[in-house]
XYZ file of C-alpha atoms in Angstrom:
555
model
C 19.901 61.223 -50.119
C 19.182 58.481 -52.618
C 16.264 56.063 -52.445
C 17.399 52.686 -51.144
C 15.974 49.141 -50.863
C 17.781 48.751 -47.598
C 16.400 49.769 -44.599
C 19.827 50.687 -43.546
C 19.989 53.742 -45.637
C 18.068 55.947 -43.242
C 20.392 55.533 -40.417
C 23.502 57.004 -41.966
C 21.531 60.259 -42.459
C 20.558 59.669 -38.840
C 24.090 59.592 -37.487
C 25.136 62.682 -39.324
C 22.649 64.774 -37.621
C 23.409 63.015 -34.324
C 26.809 64.827 -34.379
C 25.563 68.128 -36.426
C 26.978 66.955 -39.521
C 26.682 67.383 -43.322
C 26.147 65.360 -46.410
C 25.247 61.672 -46.412
C 27.937 58.856 -47.030
C 28.114 56.991 -50.298
C 27.105 53.396 -49.728
C 29.490 50.713 -51.068
C 30.011 47.183 -50.867
C 32.895 44.827 -50.384
C 33.736 41.193 -49.855
C 36.269 39.578 -47.501
C 39.292 38.667 -49.699
C 40.192 34.991 -49.151
C 36.882 33.757 -47.912
C 35.183 30.821 -49.300
C 32.843 31.579 -52.215
C 30.380 29.123 -50.719
C 30.246 29.825 -47.128
C 27.523 32.446 -46.291
C 26.824 33.266 -49.935
C 23.284 32.086 -49.851
C 22.676 33.950 -46.650
C 21.931 33.052 -43.028
C 19.173 33.799 -40.593
C 19.875 33.197 -36.817
C 16.675 32.332 -34.899
C 15.426 34.568 -32.466
C 15.836 32.158 -29.371
C 19.371 31.677 -30.378
C 20.175 35.194 -30.419
C 18.452 36.012 -26.914
C 20.752 33.048 -25.492
C 23.831 35.171 -26.075
C 22.719 38.512 -25.266
C 23.957 40.755 -22.318
C 21.395 41.110 -19.335
C 19.759 44.380 -19.618
C 20.302 46.720 -16.680
C 18.979 50.151 -16.635
C 21.721 52.828 -15.666
C 19.642 55.912 -15.201
C 21.574 58.310 -12.933
C 18.585 60.759 -13.116
C 14.951 60.605 -13.179
C 13.858 61.724 -16.764
C 11.227 64.980 -16.984
C 9.639 62.724 -19.696
C 9.984 58.975 -19.484
C 10.418 57.047 -22.437
C 7.959 54.806 -23.889
C 9.085 51.884 -26.086
C 11.245 53.185 -28.849
C 10.839 56.983 -27.919
C 13.508 58.145 -25.746
C 13.229 59.720 -22.413
C 13.507 63.334 -22.460
C 15.231 65.836 -19.900
C 14.004 69.274 -19.679
C 16.953 70.664 -17.661
C 20.548 70.144 -17.365
C 21.898 68.562 -14.165
C 23.770 70.966 -11.735
C 25.229 67.991 -9.648
C 27.093 65.648 -11.973
C 28.406 62.125 -10.499
C 31.478 60.037 -11.463
C 30.072 57.010 -13.212
C 33.297 55.086 -13.576
C 35.503 55.401 -10.323
C 38.629 53.469 -11.719
C 40.736 54.331 -14.681
C 39.791 51.726 -17.527
C 43.224 51.909 -18.960
C 45.756 49.804 -16.967
C 48.176 48.351 -19.568
C 49.888 51.632 -20.740
C 49.683 50.130 -24.357
C 48.381 52.713 -26.769
C 44.657 51.744 -28.299
C 44.152 52.104 -31.973
C 40.714 52.720 -33.228
C 39.086 53.615 -36.678
C 35.783 55.363 -36.996
C 34.044 57.294 -39.843
C 33.307 61.023 -39.576
C 31.373 63.409 -42.287
C 33.009 66.786 -41.467
C 36.349 68.300 -41.173
C 39.699 66.181 -40.062
C 40.234 67.157 -36.480
C 43.898 67.795 -35.240
C 45.723 64.855 -33.989
C 46.169 63.960 -30.395
C 49.306 66.049 -29.792
C 47.424 69.254 -30.738
C 43.915 68.315 -29.651
C 42.725 69.345 -26.149
C 39.502 67.354 -26.394
C 41.327 64.030 -27.149
C 43.602 64.663 -24.387
C 41.318 65.363 -21.768
C 39.346 62.054 -22.538
C 42.703 60.109 -22.843
C 43.742 61.639 -19.200
C 40.584 60.092 -17.697
C 40.791 56.776 -19.692
C 44.437 56.412 -18.285
C 45.337 55.152 -21.754
C 46.248 56.971 -25.048
C 43.257 56.005 -27.264
C 44.139 56.983 -30.961
C 41.057 57.281 -33.022
C 41.754 57.653 -37.024
C 38.549 59.313 -38.132
C 37.982 58.551 -41.950
C 35.990 60.174 -44.626
C 32.478 58.779 -44.242
C 31.780 59.258 -47.762
C 34.415 56.972 -48.788
C 34.441 54.538 -45.679
C 33.250 51.563 -47.706
C 36.619 51.705 -49.512
C 38.357 51.888 -46.420
C 36.697 49.106 -44.546
C 37.029 46.881 -47.893
C 40.802 47.549 -47.894
C 41.187 46.593 -44.103
C 39.174 43.270 -44.505
C 40.754 42.147 -47.528
C 44.178 42.843 -46.146
C 43.042 41.130 -42.722
C 44.501 44.199 -40.766
C 42.040 45.686 -38.465
C 42.721 47.966 -35.329
C 42.054 47.202 -31.871
C 38.553 48.723 -32.024
C 36.736 49.230 -35.498
C 33.471 50.908 -35.869
C 31.577 50.064 -38.867
C 27.908 51.722 -39.819
C 25.307 49.269 -40.356
C 24.728 50.367 -43.796
C 28.414 49.292 -44.901
C 27.992 46.037 -43.135
C 24.776 45.369 -44.831
C 26.543 45.573 -48.037
C 29.234 43.309 -47.378
C 28.641 39.722 -48.433
C 29.521 36.876 -46.308
C 30.119 39.499 -43.424
C 30.040 36.511 -40.761
C 33.391 35.255 -42.362
C 34.945 38.389 -41.519
C 33.657 38.403 -37.937
C 34.935 34.937 -37.275
C 38.318 35.832 -39.167
C 39.058 39.039 -37.782
C 37.087 40.102 -34.596
C 36.877 38.685 -31.066
C 33.725 36.270 -30.101
C 32.503 38.885 -27.213
C 29.945 36.178 -26.050
C 31.898 34.938 -23.035
C 32.774 38.450 -21.949
C 29.186 40.086 -22.263
C 26.417 37.022 -22.020
C 24.009 37.456 -19.509
C 24.997 38.445 -16.212
C 28.657 38.700 -17.383
C 27.827 41.885 -18.518
C 27.568 43.368 -15.286
C 31.370 44.217 -15.364
C 30.449 46.790 -18.124
C 27.292 48.138 -16.603
C 26.882 50.985 -19.336
C 27.021 48.490 -22.212
C 24.749 46.207 -20.366
C 22.155 49.622 -20.152
C 22.082 49.756 -24.131
C 18.809 48.590 -25.595
C 18.293 44.998 -26.077
C 16.774 45.535 -29.512
C 20.205 47.061 -30.782
C 22.398 43.912 -29.281
C 20.315 41.678 -31.245
C 21.755 42.784 -34.609
C 25.221 42.220 -32.911
C 25.118 38.605 -33.380
C 26.640 36.671 -36.211
C 26.623 32.703 -36.518
C 24.949 32.542 -33.043
C 27.865 34.431 -31.421
C 28.208 38.144 -30.115
C 30.715 40.118 -32.077
C 30.314 43.957 -31.619
C 28.628 46.333 -29.321
C 25.998 48.789 -30.712
C 25.597 52.607 -31.088
C 21.636 52.517 -30.804
C 19.553 54.574 -33.020
C 17.975 57.451 -31.024
C 14.239 57.388 -32.115
C 11.281 55.454 -33.629
C 11.628 56.621 -37.132
C 14.110 56.401 -40.007
C 12.915 59.901 -41.409
C 11.422 63.037 -41.036
C 10.430 65.568 -43.688
C 11.946 68.819 -42.275
C 10.586 72.325 -43.265
C 11.722 75.912 -42.695
C 8.768 77.184 -40.627
C 10.290 80.443 -40.274
C 10.553 80.855 -44.223
C 7.357 79.145 -44.992
C 5.445 81.359 -42.543
C 7.342 84.584 -44.018
C 6.339 83.825 -47.334
C 2.736 83.286 -46.354
C 2.410 79.599 -47.481
C 0.342 77.227 -45.776
C 1.951 73.970 -44.162
C 0.891 71.065 -46.466
C -1.442 68.538 -44.852
C -2.326 66.377 -48.194
C -0.183 65.124 -51.146
C -1.940 67.663 -53.429
C -1.132 70.669 -50.756
C 2.440 69.319 -51.009
C 2.642 69.674 -54.796
C 0.940 72.967 -54.644
C 3.552 74.090 -51.987
C 6.293 72.967 -54.498
C 4.781 75.223 -57.325
C 4.487 78.201 -55.080
C 7.567 77.888 -52.890
C 10.118 77.574 -56.044
C 11.395 80.598 -57.526
C 14.594 79.939 -59.552
C 14.976 83.526 -60.171
C 15.686 84.135 -56.652
C 17.549 80.660 -55.878
C 15.035 79.128 -54.017
C 13.462 75.478 -54.574
C 10.858 74.056 -52.542
C 12.498 70.550 -52.191
C 15.709 68.696 -51.618
C 15.455 64.796 -51.202
C 11.897 63.444 -50.417
C 11.466 60.272 -51.979
C 11.684 57.947 -48.991
C 9.110 60.261 -47.180
C 6.705 60.514 -50.113
C 6.839 56.637 -50.032
C 5.542 56.533 -46.415
C 2.915 59.315 -47.160
C 1.600 56.684 -49.822
C 1.656 53.858 -47.335
C 4.513 51.988 -48.881
C 6.349 49.486 -46.838
C 9.888 49.886 -46.274
C 10.990 46.363 -48.026
C 8.780 43.247 -47.758
C 5.004 43.139 -46.640
C 3.175 39.869 -46.399
C 0.525 39.000 -48.958
C -2.937 38.103 -48.149
C -2.594 34.904 -49.859
C 0.592 34.070 -48.163
C 4.181 34.902 -49.227
C 5.931 38.262 -49.286
C 5.906 41.109 -51.850
C 8.687 43.543 -52.309
C 7.546 47.204 -52.228
C 8.776 47.586 -55.781
C 5.790 45.141 -57.040
C 3.312 47.395 -55.106
C 0.851 50.285 -56.475
C 1.985 52.330 -53.493
C 5.702 52.313 -54.662
C 4.739 53.126 -58.110
C 2.620 56.125 -57.205
C 5.104 57.494 -54.828
C 7.757 57.003 -57.694
C 5.540 58.932 -60.430
C 4.660 61.758 -57.583
C 8.448 62.349 -56.850
C 9.442 62.306 -60.618
C 7.014 64.808 -61.391
C 8.548 67.210 -58.874
C 11.893 66.676 -60.504
C 10.461 67.224 -64.012
C 8.732 70.368 -63.123
C 11.855 71.879 -61.409
C 10.778 72.164 -57.830
C 13.763 70.181 -56.404
C 17.169 71.942 -56.203
C 19.557 71.443 -59.018
C 22.238 70.310 -56.852
C 20.120 67.491 -55.640
C 19.097 66.683 -59.300
C 22.834 66.539 -60.476
C 24.251 64.348 -57.655
C 23.875 61.451 -55.167
C 24.847 63.603 -52.150
C 24.073 67.121 -52.391
C 24.931 69.069 -49.088
C 21.247 69.784 -48.548
C 22.036 70.835 -45.064
C 23.598 73.741 -46.184
C 20.889 74.332 -48.850
C 18.294 74.057 -46.184
C 20.331 76.372 -43.662
C 20.710 79.200 -46.293
C 17.056 78.974 -47.341
C 17.811 77.526 -50.803
C 15.626 74.745 -50.162
C 12.388 74.714 -47.935
C 11.836 70.975 -47.497
C 13.984 67.845 -47.156
C 14.266 64.501 -45.692
C 16.566 63.583 -43.044
C 16.764 61.358 -40.033
C 15.502 62.394 -36.497
C 19.080 63.224 -35.215
C 18.977 66.017 -37.731
C 16.873 68.227 -35.653
C 18.813 69.197 -32.525
C 22.175 69.683 -33.880
C 20.944 71.890 -37.009
C 18.626 73.884 -35.016
C 21.087 74.780 -32.377
C 23.809 75.701 -34.704
C 21.579 77.940 -36.788
C 19.853 79.609 -34.181
C 23.056 81.365 -33.386
C 23.603 82.289 -37.079
C 20.050 83.042 -38.600
C 17.736 84.936 -35.829
C 14.141 83.167 -36.047
C 15.598 79.815 -37.615
C 12.602 77.205 -37.096
C 13.422 73.706 -38.362
C 10.420 71.491 -37.853
C 9.280 68.108 -39.050
C 6.118 68.179 -41.182
C 3.351 66.363 -39.650
C 2.687 63.176 -41.577
C -0.387 62.332 -43.699
C -1.663 59.531 -45.775
C -2.713 59.671 -49.512
C -6.078 58.406 -50.938
C -7.723 57.935 -47.743
C -5.093 55.578 -46.472
C -3.044 56.041 -43.525
C 0.775 56.782 -43.847
C 3.156 53.948 -43.089
C 6.322 55.080 -41.175
C 9.583 53.360 -41.373
C 11.751 52.586 -38.371
C 14.168 49.772 -36.774
C 15.816 49.105 -33.907
C 18.899 48.400 -35.759
C 22.157 50.197 -34.269
C 23.529 52.984 -36.291
C 27.319 51.860 -35.731
C 28.940 48.477 -34.779
C 32.087 48.319 -32.643
C 34.317 45.330 -33.131
C 37.298 44.340 -31.280
C 40.295 42.853 -32.737
C 40.847 39.162 -32.884
C 43.481 36.953 -31.114
C 44.205 39.453 -28.259
C 44.974 38.514 -24.586
C 42.108 38.173 -22.425
C 43.297 41.157 -20.447
C 43.687 43.276 -23.413
C 39.931 42.737 -24.502
C 38.729 43.471 -20.950
C 40.670 46.626 -21.038
C 39.065 47.632 -24.480
C 35.663 46.765 -22.938
C 36.217 48.940 -20.008
C 37.156 51.825 -22.508
C 34.174 51.116 -24.332
C 32.061 51.067 -21.087
C 33.460 54.545 -20.131
C 32.434 56.023 -23.469
C 28.883 54.581 -22.986
C 28.666 56.674 -19.522
C 24.846 57.875 -19.286
C 23.647 61.498 -18.849
C 24.197 62.984 -15.602
C 27.979 61.763 -15.291
C 30.973 63.813 -15.804
C 32.055 61.145 -18.230
C 29.037 61.823 -20.425
C 29.585 65.806 -20.151
C 33.154 65.142 -21.013
C 32.539 62.990 -24.121
C 29.706 64.947 -25.508
C 31.175 68.562 -24.815
C 34.700 68.595 -23.686
C 35.934 70.649 -21.167
C 34.161 73.571 -19.672
C 35.697 77.127 -20.497
C 37.570 75.577 -23.636
C 35.086 73.351 -25.565
C 31.755 74.660 -23.751
C 30.358 77.499 -22.055
C 27.015 77.414 -19.943
C 23.761 78.862 -20.883
C 21.910 80.531 -17.971
C 20.069 77.127 -17.147
C 23.494 75.642 -17.074
C 23.364 73.559 -20.274
C 26.530 73.425 -22.330
C 26.878 75.471 -25.501
C 29.445 74.370 -27.706
C 32.458 76.684 -28.583
C 34.447 77.152 -31.969
C 37.333 75.074 -30.239
C 35.049 72.192 -29.757
C 33.934 72.089 -33.280
C 37.662 72.163 -34.731
C 38.572 69.380 -32.215
C 35.392 67.030 -31.895
C 34.844 64.476 -34.508
C 32.842 61.746 -32.696
C 35.986 60.106 -31.741
C 34.531 58.334 -28.424
C 30.900 58.707 -29.138
C 30.907 55.462 -31.171
C 32.908 53.376 -29.730
C 30.770 52.493 -26.853
C 27.379 53.583 -27.769
C 24.994 55.303 -25.489
C 21.544 54.817 -24.138
C 19.057 56.947 -26.341
C 17.968 60.174 -24.518
C 17.101 63.625 -25.436
C 18.474 66.589 -23.553
C 17.422 70.079 -23.596
C 20.229 72.459 -24.779
C 20.413 76.242 -24.514
C 20.641 76.684 -28.181
C 17.490 74.647 -29.104
C 15.301 75.154 -25.760
C 12.131 73.756 -27.186
C 13.442 70.822 -29.111
C 13.089 68.034 -26.231
C 9.290 68.401 -26.208
C 8.549 69.011 -29.728
C 10.686 65.825 -30.498
C 8.914 63.584 -28.116
C 5.506 65.076 -28.918
C 5.875 64.079 -32.608
C 6.848 60.669 -31.958
C 4.097 60.219 -29.458
C 1.649 61.676 -32.018
C 2.797 59.316 -34.935
C 4.114 56.433 -33.392
C 0.992 54.152 -33.962
C 1.835 54.663 -37.587
C 5.075 52.714 -37.575
C 5.574 49.880 -39.693
C 5.645 46.527 -37.753
C 8.856 44.827 -38.354
C 8.512 41.195 -39.655
C 11.949 40.341 -38.955
C 12.316 41.805 -35.319
C 14.723 39.611 -33.427
C 15.880 37.644 -36.323
C 19.384 38.150 -37.316
C 19.681 38.244 -41.201
C 22.631 37.948 -43.282
C 21.452 38.509 -46.451
C 22.471 36.545 -49.682
C 25.234 37.669 -51.802
C 22.967 38.007 -54.957
C 20.604 40.124 -53.039
C 23.014 42.480 -51.544
C 24.840 43.084 -54.932
C 21.522 44.342 -56.429
C 21.176 46.930 -53.974
C 23.321 49.791 -55.269
C 22.689 49.232 -58.979
C 18.947 49.291 -58.527
C 19.165 52.398 -56.388
C 21.015 53.998 -59.246
C 18.528 53.056 -61.796
C 15.789 54.313 -59.676
C 17.648 57.570 -59.254
C 17.911 57.908 -62.995
C 14.318 57.660 -63.215
C 13.457 60.058 -60.695
C 15.603 62.736 -62.214
C 14.467 62.029 -65.778
C 17.345 60.625 -67.077
C 15.297 57.379 -67.778
C 11.624 57.170 -68.300
C 9.011 56.189 -65.805
C 8.161 53.222 -67.891
C 11.405 51.901 -67.288
C 10.456 50.850 -63.794
C 8.948 47.462 -65.044
C 12.341 46.899 -66.578
C 14.361 47.631 -63.356
C 11.847 45.762 -61.271
C 12.581 42.670 -63.605
C 16.146 42.992 -63.565
C 16.246 43.304 -59.640
C 14.147 40.216 -59.049
C 15.986 37.946 -61.487
C 19.231 39.257 -60.594
C 18.846 38.402 -56.590
C 15.292 39.684 -55.648
C 13.781 36.459 -56.043
C 16.375 34.695 -54.041
C 16.053 37.319 -51.253
C 12.208 36.734 -51.289
C 12.797 33.104 -50.885
C 15.307 33.691 -48.117
C 13.232 36.121 -46.180
C 9.951 33.993 -46.420
C 11.901 30.887 -44.910
C 13.486 33.153 -42.347
C 9.679 33.786 -41.271
C 8.695 30.222 -41.513
C 11.645 28.977 -39.576
C 10.782 31.335 -36.731
C 6.903 30.632 -36.827
C 5.756 33.620 -38.428
């Protein structure tokens, strides 16, 4: 994973692990061909009150009482799988007989098409309509999105990750030109017609507003934090190494754990987590004398950069991470080639479950966070959804309602037959059951599943015990409860920002420059030049934009 000025970058890793996937997607930018150069180029900020006015009225749709009730951004936990599932949707969503085309990203092998995919066939039989989901390579999805927007040719349902949306200048122009305004379908009590969409967290819906209107449905993030620093606790214990509890111990761990002759390195990507250890805020913080300060301007960021560059310089980071933007650190971690790397909270369950069947004693755990120099760590997090799903514009009202019914089916909650079918497929084909009744995926599931229906409707965030990772739910929630008070306060919570074009276009080039500094391809002293270039090329404009957004909202 590359360092990123954008809060969105963490979420792309999160979704990969939600589905048990591999390397991260490469971020990319796009503009909507044919849109006015002026409209939206300076960015826009929709005030919090205007956003609240168009949101669906939240209605909880829990079919079961959780064993561990959620608290704020911490999801509810279920420690046993239900034995009596219910039908959450009693009428088939599809009624027109007209095929539904959808496109979504995927970071794994291409699944078989509908005619050879029993997982997709089983769901379409329940939907009462054939949904053809074209899953596209997530690593090049920016190019696909750019081409579709430029050609003004989108499918009935289009799923776009938040990090791609954030890279697209004047995206509000795209929403107005290409997608259905969903406000009149979902605003307030109208959402009762789609109860499982209405059950998605309000905080995630707030990001689905452009120009004061509701244009998408969210796939909510599944936890309070953007990142965790995972370690192979089984291998660390076997090697007689102590778990680091300070930044100095983290460095010493790297020296002791790395053995290039044996093909083992201490670290993969760790820079975002190191920043949090040093107390570095994610993007902006308020200055004591007023105004905003970007993290590149702070001593905390500089110290985190220097520490991480030292890890690279001393050969403590795996060569594949050094050489590329997107090394497959999951495979390196699974194979014991690296002992620590950062990833989203969603990494934990899928990887632990998969590898426990391959490597006896495999134990993936997040490292407890710590501060540096007597300061507390500052953990990053956001309610921003991982995906947005858009509905094509200029469809008949009946067609839009059918698409929303399909999306509502896809959002059916835990405890329903719809949830089990969406998440695990058909029993006997796509999963077997552990002694406690929880599903265990089969090879057929791994071949046919590509998240085809997961992202289309979102889902209320929960954590469910599985037979292949029996301790995960309790450990996950315990970690979140322990460190929740270290999460950074979001200055812009509830305000929808569409960022200035000059700001957005600086993100990837700056990311690349910092990557070169970390890897020793540029000296540390170049950070001052990178900082100046960032601020002059769009950063100062971004500062003024963000300061005005806060002022306009009385913050």
